[in-house]
Short mmCIF file of C-alpha atoms and ligand atoms in Angstrom, two decimals:
data_model
loop_
_atom_site.label_atom_id
_atom_site.label_comp_id
_atom_site.label_asym_id
_atom_site.label_seq_id
_atom_site.Cartn_x
_atom_site.Cartn_y
_atom_site.Cartn_z
CA MET A 1 0.33 -0.11 0.20
CA ALA A 2 0.97 3.65 -0.75
CA ILE A 3 1.51 5.93 1.60
CA LYS A 4 0.56 9.42 0.71
CA LEU A 5 2.43 11.98 1.95
CA SER A 6 1.35 15.31 2.79
CA GLN A 7 3.37 18.76 0.57
CA ARG A 8 5.21 19.19 3.50
CA GLN A 9 6.47 15.81 5.48
CA GLN A 10 7.82 15.46 1.13
CA SER A 11 9.76 18.26 1.72
CA ALA A 12 10.94 17.36 5.16
CA LEU A 13 11.67 14.56 3.71
CA ILE A 14 13.45 15.78 1.64
CA TRP A 15 15.72 18.18 3.95
CA THR A 16 15.97 15.22 6.04
CA LEU A 17 17.77 13.82 2.98
CA TYR A 18 20.17 16.71 2.13
CA GLY A 19 21.31 16.35 5.95
CA LEU A 20 21.44 12.34 6.26
CA GLY A 21 23.43 12.40 2.35
CA LEU A 22 25.73 14.75 3.94
CA LEU A 23 27.58 13.21 6.94
CA PRO A 24 29.24 10.88 5.88
CA ALA A 25 31.51 13.85 4.39
CA LEU A 26 31.13 15.51 8.06
CA TRP A 27 32.09 12.68 9.83
CA THR A 28 35.48 11.72 7.65
CA PHE A 29 35.94 15.64 7.93
CA TRP A 30 35.75 15.30 11.95
CA ALA A 31 37.19 11.94 11.73
CA GLY A 32 40.58 13.67 9.79
CA ALA A 33 40.76 17.22 11.85
CA SER A 34 40.72 14.81 15.14
CA GLY A 35 43.77 12.84 13.75
CA THR A 36 41.25 9.35 13.42
CA LEU A 37 41.79 8.49 9.39
CA GLY A 38 44.94 6.57 9.88
CA ALA A 39 48.80 7.39 8.03
CA ASP A 40 47.60 9.55 4.84
CA PRO A 41 44.83 11.73 5.93
CA VAL A 42 44.44 13.20 3.15
CA LYS A 43 44.47 10.61 0.07
CA THR A 44 41.24 8.82 2.84
CA PHE A 45 39.37 11.96 2.90
CA GLU A 46 40.67 12.29 -0.81
CA ARG A 47 38.74 8.15 -1.86
CA PHE A 48 36.05 8.33 0.20
CA LEU A 49 34.79 11.39 -1.09
CA GLY A 50 35.15 10.25 -4.20
CA LEU A 51 33.92 6.64 -3.36
CA TRP A 52 30.69 8.39 -2.63
CA THR A 53 30.01 10.35 -5.61
CA ILE A 54 29.87 6.75 -6.70
CA ARG A 55 27.73 6.19 -4.65
CA LEU A 56 24.85 8.47 -4.85
CA LEU A 57 25.33 8.69 -8.60
CA ILE A 58 24.18 4.83 -8.60
CA LEU A 59 21.00 6.38 -6.48
CA THR A 60 19.99 9.19 -8.37
CA LEU A 61 21.11 5.59 -11.51
CA ALA A 62 18.74 3.47 -9.78
CA ILE A 63 15.36 6.13 -9.12
CA THR A 64 14.08 5.44 -12.91
CA PRO A 65 14.25 1.43 -12.74
CA LEU A 66 12.95 1.30 -9.42
CA ARG A 67 10.31 2.44 -11.39
CA ASP A 68 9.54 1.46 -14.00
CA LEU A 69 9.74 -2.13 -11.99
CA GLY A 70 6.80 -0.92 -9.64
CA ILE A 71 9.40 -1.32 -6.25
CA PHE A 72 9.79 2.17 -5.51
CA ASN A 73 8.82 5.33 -6.37
CA GLY A 74 11.13 8.00 -5.73
CA LEU A 75 10.93 10.61 -7.83
CA ARG A 76 10.95 13.05 -5.98
CA TYR A 77 14.35 12.75 -4.34
CA ARG A 78 16.56 11.89 -7.52
CA ARG A 79 16.90 16.07 -7.43
CA ALA A 80 18.31 15.53 -4.59
CA LEU A 81 20.44 12.40 -4.84
CA GLY A 82 21.72 13.51 -7.80
CA LEU A 83 22.61 17.25 -6.33
CA LEU A 84 24.52 15.96 -3.39
CA ALA A 85 26.50 13.23 -6.14
CA PHE A 86 27.73 16.83 -7.19
CA TYR A 87 28.08 18.37 -3.85
CA TYR A 88 30.83 15.47 -2.65
CA ALA A 89 32.22 15.52 -6.87
CA ALA A 90 33.07 19.46 -5.27
CA MET A 91 34.32 18.04 -2.47
CA HIS A 92 36.65 15.35 -4.23
CA PHE A 93 37.88 18.20 -6.55
CA THR A 94 38.58 20.11 -3.54
CA VAL A 95 40.08 18.53 -1.11
CA TYR A 96 42.37 16.97 -3.87
CA ALA A 97 42.89 20.69 -5.39
CA VAL A 98 43.46 22.50 -1.92
CA LEU A 99 45.20 19.85 0.10
CA ASP A 100 46.81 17.10 -2.32
CA GLN A 101 48.52 19.31 -4.60
CA ALA A 102 47.79 22.82 -2.33
CA LEU A 103 45.94 24.97 -5.45
CA PHE A 104 49.47 25.17 -7.22
CA LEU A 105 47.52 25.48 -10.70
CA PRO A 106 50.34 24.59 -12.52
CA ALA A 107 50.56 20.72 -11.29
CA ILE A 108 46.93 20.27 -10.95
CA VAL A 109 47.13 21.23 -15.29
CA ALA A 110 49.44 18.76 -15.84
CA ASP A 111 47.71 16.27 -13.93
CA VAL A 112 44.82 16.72 -15.93
CA VAL A 113 46.68 16.70 -18.94
CA LYS A 114 48.90 14.25 -18.32
CA ARG A 115 46.98 11.86 -16.68
CA PRO A 116 44.10 10.36 -18.11
CA PHE A 117 42.46 9.13 -15.50
CA ILE A 118 42.22 12.65 -14.51
CA THR A 119 40.77 13.63 -17.16
CA PHE A 120 37.78 11.54 -17.15
CA GLY A 121 37.27 12.47 -13.81
CA MET A 122 37.91 16.60 -14.59
CA ILE A 123 35.38 16.18 -17.63
CA ALA A 124 33.03 14.02 -15.96
CA LEU A 125 32.86 17.13 -13.32
CA THR A 126 32.80 19.93 -16.03
CA LEU A 127 29.88 17.79 -16.96
CA LEU A 128 28.06 17.69 -13.67
CA VAL A 129 27.93 21.99 -13.21
CA PRO A 130 25.15 22.25 -16.02
CA LEU A 131 23.01 19.53 -14.11
CA ALA A 132 22.96 20.84 -11.05
CA VAL A 133 22.96 24.41 -12.62
CA THR A 134 19.62 23.46 -14.01
CA SER A 135 18.17 21.14 -11.31
CA ASN A 136 15.65 24.15 -10.35
CA ASN A 137 11.88 24.46 -11.16
CA ALA A 138 12.24 27.80 -12.95
CA SER A 139 14.88 25.62 -15.38
CA ILE A 140 12.68 23.18 -15.52
CA ARG A 141 9.58 25.50 -16.86
CA ARG A 142 12.34 27.82 -19.23
CA LEU A 143 14.37 24.68 -20.88
CA GLY A 144 11.34 22.72 -21.48
CA SER A 145 11.62 19.57 -23.76
CA ARG A 146 15.74 21.01 -23.48
CA TRP A 147 15.56 20.19 -20.19
CA SER A 148 15.48 16.12 -20.30
CA MET A 149 18.51 15.55 -23.04
CA LEU A 150 20.90 17.64 -21.22
CA HIS A 151 20.02 15.91 -18.34
CA LYS A 152 20.97 13.14 -20.21
CA LEU A 153 24.36 14.16 -19.51
CA VAL A 154 24.31 12.07 -16.26
CA TYR A 155 24.80 9.08 -18.49
CA PRO A 156 28.09 9.91 -19.64
CA VAL A 157 29.30 11.52 -16.25
CA ALA A 158 28.14 8.20 -14.50
CA ALA A 159 30.62 6.14 -17.78
CA LEU A 160 33.35 8.40 -16.84
CA GLY A 161 32.97 8.33 -13.50
CA ALA A 162 33.30 4.10 -13.46
CA LEU A 163 36.35 5.11 -15.99
CA HIS A 164 37.92 7.07 -14.02
CA TYR A 165 37.59 4.85 -10.41
CA SER A 166 38.41 2.04 -12.33
CA MET A 167 41.44 3.59 -13.38
CA ALA A 168 42.41 5.16 -9.80
CA VAL A 169 42.09 2.35 -7.68
CA LYS A 170 45.85 -0.19 -8.47
CA VAL A 171 43.86 -3.29 -7.40
CA LEU A 172 39.87 -3.63 -8.41
CA GLY A 173 38.45 -5.89 -5.87
CA VAL A 174 35.31 -6.65 -4.70
CA GLU A 175 34.13 -3.20 -3.26
CA GLN A 176 35.22 -1.55 -7.19
CA TYR A 177 33.90 -4.43 -8.98
CA ILE A 178 29.80 -4.05 -6.88
CA HIS A 179 30.44 -0.25 -7.85
CA ILE A 180 31.10 0.04 -11.43
CA GLY A 181 28.93 -3.29 -12.06
CA LEU A 182 25.63 -1.60 -10.20
CA LEU A 183 26.90 1.92 -13.01
CA VAL A 184 27.76 -0.83 -15.92
CA LEU A 185 24.12 -2.26 -15.06
CA LEU A 186 22.01 0.96 -15.20
CA LEU A 187 23.77 2.44 -18.13
CA ALA A 188 22.82 -0.92 -19.95
CA TYR A 189 19.58 -0.32 -18.42
CA ARG A 190 19.28 2.90 -20.57
CA LEU A 191 20.04 1.48 -23.08
CA VAL A 192 17.25 -0.96 -23.28
CA ARG A 193 14.56 0.60 -21.53
CA PRO A 194 12.75 2.53 -24.55
CA ARG A 195 12.08 -1.14 -26.01
CA LEU A 196 11.08 -2.33 -22.13
CA MET A 197 8.87 0.61 -22.29
CA GLU A 198 7.30 -0.41 -25.55
CA ALA A 199 6.44 -3.83 -25.46
CA LYS A 200 5.05 -2.57 -21.98
CA ARG A 201 2.77 -0.20 -23.54
CA GLN A 202 1.50 -2.57 -26.47
CA LYS A 203 1.07 -5.07 -23.77
CA ARG A 204 -1.41 -2.60 -21.61
CA ARG A 205 -2.90 -1.60 -25.38
CA ALA A 206 -3.80 -5.45 -26.27
CA ALA A 207 -5.37 -5.63 -22.83
CA ALA A 208 -7.64 -2.54 -23.26
C1 HEM B 301 32.67 12.88 -11.03
C2 HEM B 301 33.54 13.26 -10.79
C3 HEM B 301 34.30 11.99 -10.20
C4 HEM B 301 34.64 10.55 -9.66
C5 HEM B 301 32.96 9.73 -10.05
C6 HEM B 301 35.46 10.63 -8.59
C7 HEM B 301 35.44 9.19 -8.05
C8 HEM B 301 36.68 8.97 -7.63
C9 HEM B 301 36.64 7.36 -7.13
C10 HEM B 301 35.75 6.69 -6.87
C11 HEM B 301 38.21 7.28 -6.66
C12 HEM B 301 38.70 5.89 -5.75
C13 HEM B 301 38.34 5.90 -4.59
C14 HEM B 301 39.27 4.59 -4.02
O1 HEM B 301 40.29 4.64 -4.32
O2 HEM B 301 38.29 3.51 -3.68
C15 HEM B 301 38.99 8.59 -6.93
C16 HEM B 301 40.29 9.20 -6.69
C17 HEM B 301 40.96 9.74 -6.81
N1 HEM B 301 40.25 10.76 -7.97
FE1 HEM B 301 38.23 10.94 -8.69
N2 HEM B 301 36.18 11.42 -9.04
C18 HEM B 301 35.67 12.26 -9.73
C19 HEM B 301 36.27 13.30 -10.58
C20 HEM B 301 37.80 13.63 -9.87
C21 HEM B 301 38.40 14.84 -10.52
C22 HEM B 301 37.55 16.51 -10.82
C23 HEM B 301 39.77 15.04 -9.42
C24 HEM B 301 41.01 15.75 -9.50
C25 HEM B 301 40.74 16.89 -11.12
C26 HEM B 301 39.67 13.00 -9.41
C27 HEM B 301 41.18 13.12 -8.52
C28 HEM B 301 41.29 11.99 -7.97
C29 HEM B 301 42.34 11.15 -8.22
C30 HEM B 301 43.69 12.15 -7.43
C31 HEM B 301 41.76 9.93 -6.88
C32 HEM B 301 43.09 8.96 -6.73
C33 HEM B 301 43.32 9.33 -4.94
C34 HEM B 301 44.83 8.49 -4.92
O3 HEM B 301 44.48 7.28 -4.24
O4 HEM B 301 45.72 8.77 -5.16
N3 HEM B 301 38.42 13.18 -9.44
N4 HEM B 301 38.04 9.44 -7.73
#
């Protein structure tokens, strides 16, 4: 049975989601500041934020298939999850630029140009910017059907994120296979989705 929530309850849930979503970053920042983040706290912090970017991208992409399959209609939470993914990517980059590279621009530019995994990460972050900027109701109204086209950029972002992740880690273990596997699965679903939806429509028409 679907639970009907009032407008106020829905927005309270969304704000709770933002709060919960930012907890991992706050917790790791606190652990780093209090010296309990291991031998290389900057690297650990940087990796942790990158990993949460991937997790939030997975959750964002999972909303549509879960809805299609009738498991969970979480459309109203997709914006918060997508924005959280962007915030984590921005924090991941900030830790890299400020704590790892001490804001030394020539080193950052050299990394982006010469190290393919950083190039892919940088492209993914750049593509996330227009999505974050236009994730408000006014932009949805103003852009009309172009909004949906623009927001399809989330797929190249996810593919580049998976590539960046698989190249950043030295050895692929269970954790990496699970995260990358889920991203590949969600991207593959997008490719077959139009055909699945058409088949569903035809079945409904035939039944009617
Ligand atoms: C959507 C964008 C991005 C995603 C999803 C992402 C995700 C990740 C993930 C999952 C890792 C590996 C974490 C682990 O070892 O378990 C990682 C590592 C790394 N990322 Fe990103 N990243 C993104 C953008 C960037 C950008 C823009 C930069 C810098 C310009 C960057 C720099 C790095 C570096 C240097 C590492 C390796 C840290 C190390 O182990 O030495 N990433 N990233």
